[in-house]
CSV table of C-alpha atoms and ligand atoms in Angstrom, one decimal:
chain,number,residue,atom,x,y,z
A,223,UNK,CA,-19.7,79.5,-24.0
A,224,UNK,CA,-23.3,78.4,-23.3
A,225,UNK,CA,-23.7,81.3,-20.9
A,226,UNK,CA,-22.5,83.7,-23.5
A,227,UNK,CA,-24.9,82.3,-26.0
A,228,UNK,CA,-27.8,82.7,-23.7
A,229,UNK,CA,-26.8,86.2,-22.9
A,230,UNK,CA,-26.5,87.0,-26.6
A,231,UNK,CA,-30.0,85.6,-27.3
A,232,UNK,CA,-31.5,87.7,-24.6
A,233,UNK,CA,-29.6,90.8,-25.7
A,234,UNK,CA,-30.7,90.1,-29.3
A,235,UNK,CA,-34.3,89.8,-28.4
A,236,UNK,CA,-34.3,93.1,-26.7
A,237,UNK,CA,-32.0,94.7,-29.2
A,238,UNK,CA,-34.7,94.4,-31.8
A,239,UNK,CA,-36.8,96.6,-29.6
A,240,UNK,CA,-34.5,99.5,-29.8
A,241,UNK,CA,-32.8,99.6,-33.2
A,242,UNK,CA,-32.2,103.1,-34.5
A,243,UNK,CA,-34.0,103.7,-37.7
A,244,UNK,CA,-31.9,106.7,-38.5
A,245,UNK,CA,-28.9,104.3,-38.7
A,246,UNK,CA,-30.4,102.3,-41.6
A,247,UNK,CA,-27.9,102.4,-44.4
A,248,UNK,CA,-27.7,100.8,-47.9
A,249,UNK,CA,-26.1,98.0,-46.1
A,250,UNK,CA,-29.0,97.6,-43.7
A,251,UNK,CA,-31.4,97.3,-46.7
A,252,UNK,CA,-29.5,94.3,-47.9
A,253,UNK,CA,-30.6,92.5,-44.8
A,254,UNK,CA,-34.0,94.0,-44.5
A,255,UNK,CA,-37.1,93.7,-46.7
A,256,UNK,CA,-39.7,96.4,-47.0
A,257,UNK,CA,-40.3,98.0,-43.6
A,258,UNK,CA,-43.0,100.2,-42.0
A,259,UNK,CA,-42.4,102.3,-38.9
A,260,UNK,CA,-44.4,101.5,-35.8
A,261,UNK,CA,-45.9,104.5,-34.0
A,262,UNK,CA,-44.4,105.4,-30.6
A,263,UNK,CA,-41.0,106.7,-31.6
A,264,UNK,CA,-39.1,103.5,-31.1
A,265,UNK,CA,-36.6,102.6,-33.8
A,266,UNK,CA,-38.3,99.3,-34.6
A,267,UNK,CA,-40.1,98.6,-37.8
A,268,UNK,CA,-42.5,96.0,-39.1
A,269,UNK,CA,-40.9,94.1,-42.0
A,270,UNK,CA,-42.3,91.9,-44.8
A,271,UNK,CA,-45.2,94.4,-45.0
A,272,UNK,CA,-46.0,92.9,-48.4
A,273,UNK,CA,-47.1,89.7,-46.6
A,274,UNK,CA,-50.3,89.2,-44.6
A,275,UNK,CA,-49.5,89.2,-40.9
A,276,UNK,CA,-51.7,88.1,-38.0
A,277,UNK,CA,-50.3,90.7,-35.6
A,278,UNK,CA,-50.5,94.4,-36.3
A,279,UNK,CA,-48.2,96.5,-34.1
A,280,UNK,CA,-50.0,99.7,-33.1
A,281,UNK,CA,-47.6,101.2,-30.7
A,282,UNK,CA,-44.1,100.7,-29.4
A,283,UNK,CA,-42.3,102.9,-27.0
A,284,UNK,CA,-39.0,102.5,-25.2
A,285,UNK,CA,-37.4,104.5,-22.4
A,286,UNK,CA,-34.6,105.5,-22.4
A,287,UNK,CA,-34.2,105.9,-26.1
A,288,UNK,CA,-31.6,105.0,-27.2
A,289,UNK,CA,-31.1,102.3,-24.5
A,290,UNK,CA,-28.1,102.4,-22.3
A,291,UNK,CA,-25.8,99.7,-21.1
A,292,UNK,CA,-26.3,98.7,-17.5
A,293,UNK,CA,-29.6,100.6,-17.3
A,294,UNK,CA,-33.2,99.4,-17.1
A,295,UNK,CA,-35.2,99.7,-20.3
A,296,UNK,CA,-38.9,100.0,-20.2
A,297,UNK,CA,-40.8,98.7,-23.2
A,298,UNK,CA,-44.4,99.4,-23.8
A,299,UNK,CA,-46.1,97.8,-26.8
A,300,UNK,CA,-49.6,97.2,-28.1
A,301,UNK,CA,-51.0,95.4,-31.1
A,302,UNK,CA,-54.0,93.6,-32.5
A,303,UNK,CA,-53.9,89.9,-33.0
A,304,UNK,CA,-56.3,88.9,-35.7
A,305,UNK,CA,-56.3,85.1,-35.2
A,306,UNK,CA,-55.7,82.7,-32.3
A,307,UNK,CA,-52.1,81.5,-31.8
A,308,UNK,CA,-51.6,78.1,-30.3
A,309,UNK,CA,-48.7,76.1,-28.9
A,310,UNK,CA,-46.2,75.3,-31.7
A,311,UNK,CA,-45.8,78.9,-32.9
A,312,UNK,CA,-42.1,79.8,-33.4
A,313,UNK,CA,-39.8,82.6,-34.0
A,314,UNK,CA,-36.9,82.8,-36.5
A,315,UNK,CA,-34.3,85.1,-35.2
A,316,UNK,CA,-31.3,86.4,-37.1
A,317,UNK,CA,-28.6,88.7,-35.6
A,318,UNK,CA,-25.8,90.4,-37.4
A,319,UNK,CA,-23.0,92.3,-35.8
A,320,UNK,CA,-21.7,94.5,-38.5
A,321,UNK,CA,-21.4,92.2,-41.5
A,322,UNK,CA,-21.0,89.1,-39.5
A,323,UNK,CA,-23.9,86.8,-38.9
A,324,UNK,CA,-23.9,86.0,-35.2
A,325,UNK,CA,-27.0,84.0,-34.8
A,326,UNK,CA,-29.7,82.3,-36.8
A,327,UNK,CA,-32.0,80.5,-34.5
A,328,UNK,CA,-35.5,79.1,-34.2
A,329,UNK,CA,-37.2,79.5,-30.9
A,330,UNK,CA,-40.5,78.4,-29.4
A,331,UNK,CA,-42.8,81.5,-29.2
A,332,UNK,CA,-44.9,80.2,-26.2
A,333,UNK,CA,-41.8,79.3,-24.2
A,334,UNK,CA,-40.3,82.7,-24.9
A,335,UNK,CA,-43.4,84.4,-23.6
A,336,UNK,CA,-43.3,82.3,-20.5
A,337,UNK,CA,-39.5,82.6,-19.9
A,338,UNK,CA,-39.8,86.3,-20.1
A,339,UNK,CA,-42.7,86.4,-17.6
A,340,UNK,CA,-44.8,88.5,-19.9
A,341,UNK,CA,-48.4,89.1,-18.9
A,342,UNK,CA,-49.6,87.0,-21.9
A,343,UNK,CA,-49.3,83.3,-22.5
A,344,UNK,CA,-50.4,80.6,-25.0
A,345,UNK,CA,-52.9,80.0,-26.3
A,346,UNK,CA,-53.3,83.6,-27.4
A,347,UNK,CA,-56.8,84.6,-28.4
A,348,UNK,CA,-57.4,87.1,-31.2
A,349,UNK,CA,-57.6,90.4,-29.3
A,350,UNK,CA,-55.9,93.7,-28.7
A,351,UNK,CA,-52.9,93.2,-26.4
A,352,UNK,CA,-50.9,95.7,-24.4
A,353,UNK,CA,-47.7,94.8,-22.6
A,354,UNK,CA,-45.2,96.5,-20.5
A,355,UNK,CA,-41.8,95.0,-19.7
A,356,UNK,CA,-38.7,96.2,-17.9
A,357,UNK,CA,-35.4,94.6,-18.9
A,358,UNK,CA,-32.0,95.3,-17.6
A,359,UNK,CA,-29.5,95.8,-20.4
A,360,UNK,CA,-26.3,94.0,-19.4
A,361,UNK,CA,-23.2,96.2,-18.8
A,362,UNK,CA,-21.1,93.9,-20.9
A,363,UNK,CA,-22.9,94.3,-24.3
A,364,UNK,CA,-20.0,94.5,-26.7
A,365,UNK,CA,-19.8,97.6,-28.9
A,366,UNK,CA,-20.9,97.5,-32.5
A,367,UNK,CA,-23.8,97.9,-34.8
A,368,UNK,CA,-26.4,95.1,-34.3
A,369,UNK,CA,-29.0,94.3,-37.0
A,370,UNK,CA,-31.8,92.1,-35.7
A,371,UNK,CA,-34.7,90.5,-37.5
A,372,UNK,CA,-37.3,88.3,-36.0
A,373,UNK,CA,-40.1,86.6,-37.9
A,374,UNK,CA,-42.8,84.8,-35.9
A,375,UNK,CA,-45.0,82.1,-37.4
A,376,UNK,CA,-48.0,80.0,-36.3
A,377,UNK,CA,-47.7,76.2,-35.9
A,378,UNK,CA,-49.1,76.1,-39.5
A,379,UNK,CA,-46.4,78.4,-40.8
A,380,UNK,CA,-48.6,81.5,-41.3
A,381,UNK,CA,-46.6,84.7,-40.6
A,382,UNK,CA,-47.6,86.4,-37.3
A,383,UNK,CA,-45.3,89.3,-37.5
A,384,UNK,CA,-41.9,90.4,-38.8
A,385,UNK,CA,-39.9,92.9,-36.7
A,386,UNK,CA,-36.5,94.4,-37.6
A,387,UNK,CA,-34.2,97.0,-36.4
A,388,UNK,CA,-30.7,98.2,-35.9
A,389,UNK,CA,-28.9,99.6,-32.9
A,390,UNK,CA,-25.4,100.4,-32.0
A,391,UNK,CA,-23.6,100.4,-28.7
A,392,UNK,CA,-20.6,102.8,-28.6
A,393,UNK,CA,-17.2,101.6,-27.5
A,394,UNK,CA,-16.7,101.7,-23.7
A,395,UNK,CA,-13.8,103.5,-22.2
A,396,UNK,CA,-12.3,100.9,-19.9
A,397,UNK,CA,-9.1,100.1,-18.2
A,398,UNK,CA,-6.9,97.7,-20.2
A,399,UNK,CA,-7.4,94.8,-17.9
A,400,UNK,CA,-11.1,94.7,-18.6
A,401,UNK,CA,-10.6,95.1,-22.3
A,402,UNK,CA,-8.4,92.1,-22.3
A,403,UNK,CA,-10.9,90.1,-20.3
A,404,UNK,CA,-13.6,91.1,-22.8
A,405,UNK,CA,-11.6,89.9,-25.7
A,406,UNK,CA,-11.2,86.5,-24.2
A,407,UNK,CA,-14.8,86.3,-23.1
A,408,UNK,CA,-16.1,87.0,-26.6
A,409,UNK,CA,-13.4,85.4,-28.7
A,410,UNK,CA,-15.9,83.1,-30.4
A,411,UNK,CA,-17.4,86.1,-32.1
B,505,NAG,C1,-33.7,97.7,-12.5
B,505,NAG,O1,-34.9,97.3,-11.9
B,505,NAG,C2,-34.8,96.3,-10.9
B,505,NAG,C3,-36.2,95.9,-10.5
B,505,NAG,O2,-37.0,97.1,-10.2
B,505,NAG,C4,-33.9,96.9,-9.8
B,505,NAG,O3,-33.7,95.9,-8.8
B,505,NAG,C5,-32.6,97.3,-10.4
B,505,NAG,O4,-31.7,97.8,-9.4
B,505,NAG,C6,-32.7,98.2,-11.5
B,505,NAG,N1,-31.4,98.5,-12.2
B,505,NAG,C7,-31.0,99.7,-12.4
B,505,NAG,C8,-29.6,99.7,-13.1
B,505,NAG,O5,-31.6,100.7,-12.2
């Protein structure tokens, strides 16, 4: 159970990087506020654009696009941070699979940066940042349409950035045995 949850969190965080904008439907707009595309061809958008945000995303690129199960995904991103960000910053993460709310979590931003071994760490100084990260998409990501929204805030509650996106993983053609195993593994969904 715990292992599945951790896997889901990891998948969710990266799913937000590769949501497909062309899939955004009326339904998606119910979950998403006003969005703005980020240059680079990735399907991720900045959301809450009506609010002041400390981080301006300048570029976001993923390869392959769309991402594939069991393959390495390379993420390249750059952005300008207008103010320093200290320990205590946090991320509110929400994930839907179809209409079902899977997750609603608050995570420590500085711990996230560290746990993912990104080249940046807290405290973050106001500057232009560029990061590249390779992640392996698990083979066992269940099929479906995922809607992910992440809002990051400073320790004082000022909005750092809002990112949202949508992606889908197609059904996998499998032998019956592994389908049954998958149903039992993910029954809590
Ligand atoms: C992904 O990259 C890692 C590290 O470079 C490598 O060990 C692994 O085999 C790669 N996985 C795939 C599916 O290419």
